[in-house]
């Protein structure tokens, strides 16, 4: 779900990784990430709310997660307090969907750590490795 100053709803993509045969989905994720470009402001919290709305409730035994990639700090849209209230209002099964922020560029570490902590996710640091390495680490949580 690409975003800048707002969510780019027309460009939303989902990926389902089959543990028995992950290559095709992982290649699609890599290609999608490579196609992203920074523009405008940064609406982190508004985008996360849209992601939770888009994903809806978890289905069966599937592991659903959100990977947040941003090279900045929240400058547009809702503030952290609005996302916190939104997250608390979600049904319990949706609140269990973790967000895995990836730190790179000029990201605000404290802001991303707060998102990971609130959602039960974990912050991954791509400034000390590669983006691909961060995705591999995230797969370990699934």
PDB file of N, CA, C and O in Angstrom, residues 9-44:
ATOM      1  N   UNK A   9      -4.339   4.380  -2.794  1.00  0.00           N
ATOM      2  CA  UNK A   9      -5.227   3.208  -2.782  1.00  0.00           C
ATOM      3  C   UNK A   9      -5.247   2.454  -4.109  1.00  0.00           C
ATOM      4  O   UNK A   9      -5.403   1.244  -4.124  1.00  0.00           O
ATOM      5  N   UNK A  10      -5.096   3.148  -5.205  1.00  0.00           N
ATOM      6  CA  UNK A  10      -5.160   2.486  -6.509  1.00  0.00           C
ATOM      7  C   UNK A  10      -3.947   1.588  -6.766  1.00  0.00           C
ATOM      8  O   UNK A  10      -3.957   0.794  -7.698  1.00  0.00           O
ATOM      9  N   UNK A  11      -2.924   1.703  -5.915  1.00  0.00           N
ATOM     10  CA  UNK A  11      -1.699   0.924  -6.120  1.00  0.00           C
ATOM     11  C   UNK A  11      -1.510  -0.181  -5.076  1.00  0.00           C
ATOM     12  O   UNK A  11      -0.426  -0.728  -4.940  1.00  0.00           O
ATOM     13  N   UNK A  12      -2.571  -0.539  -4.364  1.00  0.00           N
ATOM     14  CA  UNK A  12      -2.478  -1.538  -3.299  1.00  0.00           C
ATOM     15  C   UNK A  12      -2.185  -2.910  -3.882  1.00  0.00           C
ATOM     16  O   UNK A  12      -2.800  -3.331  -4.861  1.00  0.00           O
ATOM     17  N   UNK A  13      -1.234  -3.612  -3.266  1.00  0.00           N
ATOM     18  CA  UNK A  13      -0.884  -4.979  -3.657  1.00  0.00           C
ATOM     19  C   UNK A  13      -0.801  -5.832  -2.392  1.00  0.00           C
ATOM     20  O   UNK A  13      -0.310  -5.365  -1.365  1.00  0.00           O
ATOM     21  N   UNK A  14      -1.279  -7.061  -2.479  1.00  0.00           N
ATOM     22  CA  UNK A  14      -1.104  -7.996  -1.366  1.00  0.00           C
ATOM     23  C   UNK A  14      -0.265  -9.167  -1.866  1.00  0.00           C
ATOM     24  O   UNK A  14      -0.253  -9.482  -3.063  1.00  0.00           O
ATOM     25  N   UNK A  15       0.424  -9.788  -0.943  1.00  0.00           N
ATOM     26  CA  UNK A  15       1.270 -10.931  -1.274  1.00  0.00           C
ATOM     27  C   UNK A  15       1.031 -12.029  -0.252  1.00  0.00           C
ATOM     28  O   UNK A  15       1.077 -11.772   0.956  1.00  0.00           O
ATOM     29  N   UNK A  16       0.783 -13.221  -0.732  1.00  0.00           N
ATOM     30  CA  UNK A  16       0.637 -14.383   0.134  1.00  0.00           C
ATOM     31  C   UNK A  16       1.822 -15.300  -0.124  1.00  0.00           C
ATOM     32  O   UNK A  16       2.039 -15.737  -1.268  1.00  0.00           O
ATOM     33  N   UNK A  17       2.599 -15.556   0.919  1.00  0.00           N
ATOM     34  CA  UNK A  17       3.788 -16.390   0.783  1.00  0.00           C
ATOM     35  C   UNK A  17       3.425 -17.807   1.197  1.00  0.00           C
ATOM     36  O   UNK A  17       3.073 -18.061   2.348  1.00  0.00           O
ATOM     37  N   UNK A  18       3.503 -18.728   0.250  1.00  0.00           N
ATOM     38  CA  UNK A  18       3.250 -20.142   0.514  1.00  0.00           C
ATOM     39  C   UNK A  18       4.535 -20.736   1.091  1.00  0.00           C
ATOM     40  O   UNK A  18       5.559 -20.769   0.401  1.00  0.00           O
ATOM     41  N   UNK A  19       4.499 -21.207   2.337  1.00  0.00           N
ATOM     42  CA  UNK A  19       5.720 -21.744   2.950  1.00  0.00           C
ATOM     43  C   UNK A  19       6.340 -22.897   2.156  1.00  0.00           C
ATOM     44  O   UNK A  19       7.556 -23.073   2.158  1.00  0.00           O
ATOM     45  N   UNK A  20       5.518 -23.650   1.446  1.00  0.00           N
ATOM     46  CA  UNK A  20       6.034 -24.780   0.672  1.00  0.00           C
ATOM     47  C   UNK A  20       6.724 -24.332  -0.613  1.00  0.00           C
ATOM     48  O   UNK A  20       7.570 -25.042  -1.153  1.00  0.00           O
ATOM     49  N   UNK A  21       6.378 -23.148  -1.081  1.00  0.00           N
ATOM     50  CA  UNK A  21       6.922 -22.652  -2.343  1.00  0.00           C
ATOM     51  C   UNK A  21       6.939 -21.122  -2.323  1.00  0.00           C
ATOM     52  O   UNK A  21       6.153 -20.470  -3.004  1.00  0.00           O
ATOM     53  N   UNK A  22       7.854 -20.514  -1.543  1.00  0.00           N
ATOM     54  CA  UNK A  22       7.816 -19.064  -1.321  1.00  0.00           C
ATOM     55  C   UNK A  22       8.415 -18.199  -2.428  1.00  0.00           C
ATOM     56  O   UNK A  22       8.179 -17.000  -2.467  1.00  0.00           O
ATOM     57  N   UNK A  23       9.177 -18.774  -3.351  1.00  0.00           N
ATOM     58  CA  UNK A  23       9.967 -17.984  -4.286  1.00  0.00           C
ATOM     59  C   UNK A  23       9.150 -16.983  -5.103  1.00  0.00           C
ATOM     60  O   UNK A  23       9.519 -15.808  -5.206  1.00  0.00           O
ATOM     61  N   UNK A  24       8.045 -17.401  -5.689  1.00  0.00           N
ATOM     62  CA  UNK A  24       7.273 -16.506  -6.556  1.00  0.00           C
ATOM     63  C   UNK A  24       6.768 -15.288  -5.783  1.00  0.00           C
ATOM     64  O   UNK A  24       6.883 -14.155  -6.258  1.00  0.00           O
ATOM     65  N   UNK A  25       6.226 -15.504  -4.595  1.00  0.00           N
ATOM     66  CA  UNK A  25       5.713 -14.383  -3.800  1.00  0.00           C
ATOM     67  C   UNK A  25       6.849 -13.475  -3.347  1.00  0.00           C
ATOM     68  O   UNK A  25       6.718 -12.248  -3.377  1.00  0.00           O
ATOM     69  N   UNK A  26       7.963 -14.055  -2.941  1.00  0.00           N
ATOM     70  CA  UNK A  26       9.094 -13.240  -2.491  1.00  0.00           C
ATOM     71  C   UNK A  26       9.667 -12.417  -3.642  1.00  0.00           C
ATOM     72  O   UNK A  26      10.050 -11.255  -3.465  1.00  0.00           O
ATOM     73  N   UNK A  27       9.720 -13.017  -4.840  1.00  0.00           N
ATOM     74  CA  UNK A  27      10.176 -12.260  -6.012  1.00  0.00           C
ATOM     75  C   UNK A  27       9.233 -11.093  -6.309  1.00  0.00           C
ATOM     76  O   UNK A  27       9.676 -10.003  -6.662  1.00  0.00           O
ATOM     77  N   UNK A  28       7.926 -11.319  -6.158  1.00  0.00           N
ATOM     78  CA  UNK A  28       6.943 -10.260  -6.397  1.00  0.00           C
ATOM     79  C   UNK A  28       7.095  -9.139  -5.366  1.00  0.00           C
ATOM     80  O   UNK A  28       6.974  -7.957  -5.706  1.00  0.00           O
ATOM     81  N   UNK A  29       7.367  -9.499  -4.116  1.00  0.00           N
ATOM     82  CA  UNK A  29       7.577  -8.492  -3.071  1.00  0.00           C
ATOM     83  C   UNK A  29       8.818  -7.667  -3.392  1.00  0.00           C
ATOM     84  O   UNK A  29       8.797  -6.437  -3.314  1.00  0.00           O
ATOM     85  N   UNK A  30       9.896  -8.330  -3.771  1.00  0.00           N
ATOM     86  CA  UNK A  30      11.130  -7.616  -4.123  1.00  0.00           C
ATOM     87  C   UNK A  30      10.895  -6.660  -5.291  1.00  0.00           C
ATOM     88  O   UNK A  30      11.340  -5.512  -5.281  1.00  0.00           O
ATOM     89  N   UNK A  31      10.197  -7.137  -6.316  1.00  0.00           N
ATOM     90  CA  UNK A  31       9.932  -6.294  -7.486  1.00  0.00           C
ATOM     91  C   UNK A  31       9.063  -5.100  -7.103  1.00  0.00           C
ATOM     92  O   UNK A  31       9.314  -3.978  -7.548  1.00  0.00           O
ATOM     93  N   UNK A  32       8.063  -5.334  -6.276  1.00  0.00           N
ATOM     94  CA  UNK A  32       7.196  -4.240  -5.826  1.00  0.00           C
ATOM     95  C   UNK A  32       7.953  -3.209  -5.021  1.00  0.00           C
ATOM     96  O   UNK A  32       7.763  -2.000  -5.191  1.00  0.00           O
ATOM     97  N   UNK A  33       8.838  -3.671  -4.141  1.00  0.00           N
ATOM     98  CA  UNK A  33       9.640  -2.748  -3.333  1.00  0.00           C
ATOM     99  C   UNK A  33      10.597  -1.948  -4.217  1.00  0.00           C
ATOM    100  O   UNK A  33      10.802  -0.752  -3.999  1.00  0.00           O
ATOM    101  N   UNK A  34      11.150  -2.585  -5.229  1.00  0.00           N
ATOM    102  CA  UNK A  34      12.078  -1.893  -6.134  1.00  0.00           C
ATOM    103  C   UNK A  34      11.373  -0.808  -6.940  1.00  0.00           C
ATOM    104  O   UNK A  34      11.990   0.183  -7.328  1.00  0.00           O
ATOM    105  N   UNK A  35      10.076  -0.983  -7.180  1.00  0.00           N
ATOM    106  CA  UNK A  35       9.321  -0.003  -7.962  1.00  0.00           C
ATOM    107  C   UNK A  35       8.879   1.214  -7.156  1.00  0.00           C
ATOM    108  O   UNK A  35       8.390   2.186  -7.722  1.00  0.00           O
ATOM    109  N   UNK A  36       9.015   1.174  -5.839  1.00  0.00           N
ATOM    110  CA  UNK A  36       8.570   2.282  -4.995  1.00  0.00           C
ATOM    111  C   UNK A  36       9.505   3.479  -5.140  1.00  0.00           C
ATOM    112  O   UNK A  36      10.713   3.317  -5.322  1.00  0.00           O
ATOM    113  N   UNK A  37       8.934   4.669  -5.044  1.00  0.00           N
ATOM    114  CA  UNK A  37       9.760   5.879  -5.054  1.00  0.00           C
ATOM    115  C   UNK A  37       9.161   6.877  -4.069  1.00  0.00           C
ATOM    116  O   UNK A  37       7.954   6.933  -3.879  1.00  0.00           O
ATOM    117  N   UNK A  38      10.019   7.620  -3.445  1.00  0.00           N
ATOM    118  CA  UNK A  38       9.593   8.605  -2.447  1.00  0.00           C
ATOM    119  C   UNK A  38       9.064   9.846  -3.149  1.00  0.00           C
ATOM    120  O   UNK A  38       9.645  10.321  -4.126  1.00  0.00           O
ATOM    121  N   UNK A  39       7.929  10.352  -2.634  1.00  0.00           N
ATOM    122  CA  UNK A  39       7.402  11.615  -3.142  1.00  0.00           C
ATOM    123  C   UNK A  39       6.409  12.166  -2.130  1.00  0.00           C
ATOM    124  O   UNK A  39       5.717  11.421  -1.449  1.00  0.00           O
ATOM    125  N   UNK A  40       6.369  13.465  -2.007  1.00  0.00           N
ATOM    126  CA  UNK A  40       5.431  14.112  -1.091  1.00  0.00           C
ATOM    127  C   UNK A  40       5.837  13.942   0.353  1.00  0.00           C
ATOM    128  O   UNK A  40       6.991  13.674   0.678  1.00  0.00           O
ATOM    129  N   UNK A  41       4.846  14.082   1.234  1.00  0.00           N
ATOM    130  CA  UNK A  41       5.082  13.947   2.664  1.00  0.00           C
ATOM    131  C   UNK A  41       5.045  12.489   3.091  1.00  0.00           C
ATOM    132  O   UNK A  41       5.183  11.581   2.275  1.00  0.00           O
ATOM    133  N   UNK A  42       4.825  12.287   4.392  1.00  0.00           N
ATOM    134  CA  UNK A  42       4.851  10.938   4.948  1.00  0.00           C
ATOM    135  C   UNK A  42       3.689  10.765   5.912  1.00  0.00           C
ATOM    136  O   UNK A  42       3.718  11.291   7.020  1.00  0.00           O
ATOM    137  N   UNK A  43       2.684  10.026   5.484  1.00  0.00           N
ATOM    138  CA  UNK A  43       1.475   9.791   6.283  1.00  0.00           C
ATOM    139  C   UNK A  43       1.508   8.378   6.865  1.00  0.00           C
ATOM    140  O   UNK A  43       0.722   7.508   6.488  1.00  0.00           O
ATOM    141  N   UNK A  44       2.420   8.156   7.792  1.00  0.00           N
ATOM    142  CA  UNK A  44       2.620   6.817   8.352  1.00  0.00           C
ATOM    143  C   UNK A  44       1.357   6.301   9.037  1.00  0.00           C
ATOM    144  O   UNK A  44       0.874   5.205   8.727  1.00  0.00           O
TER     145      UNK A  44
END
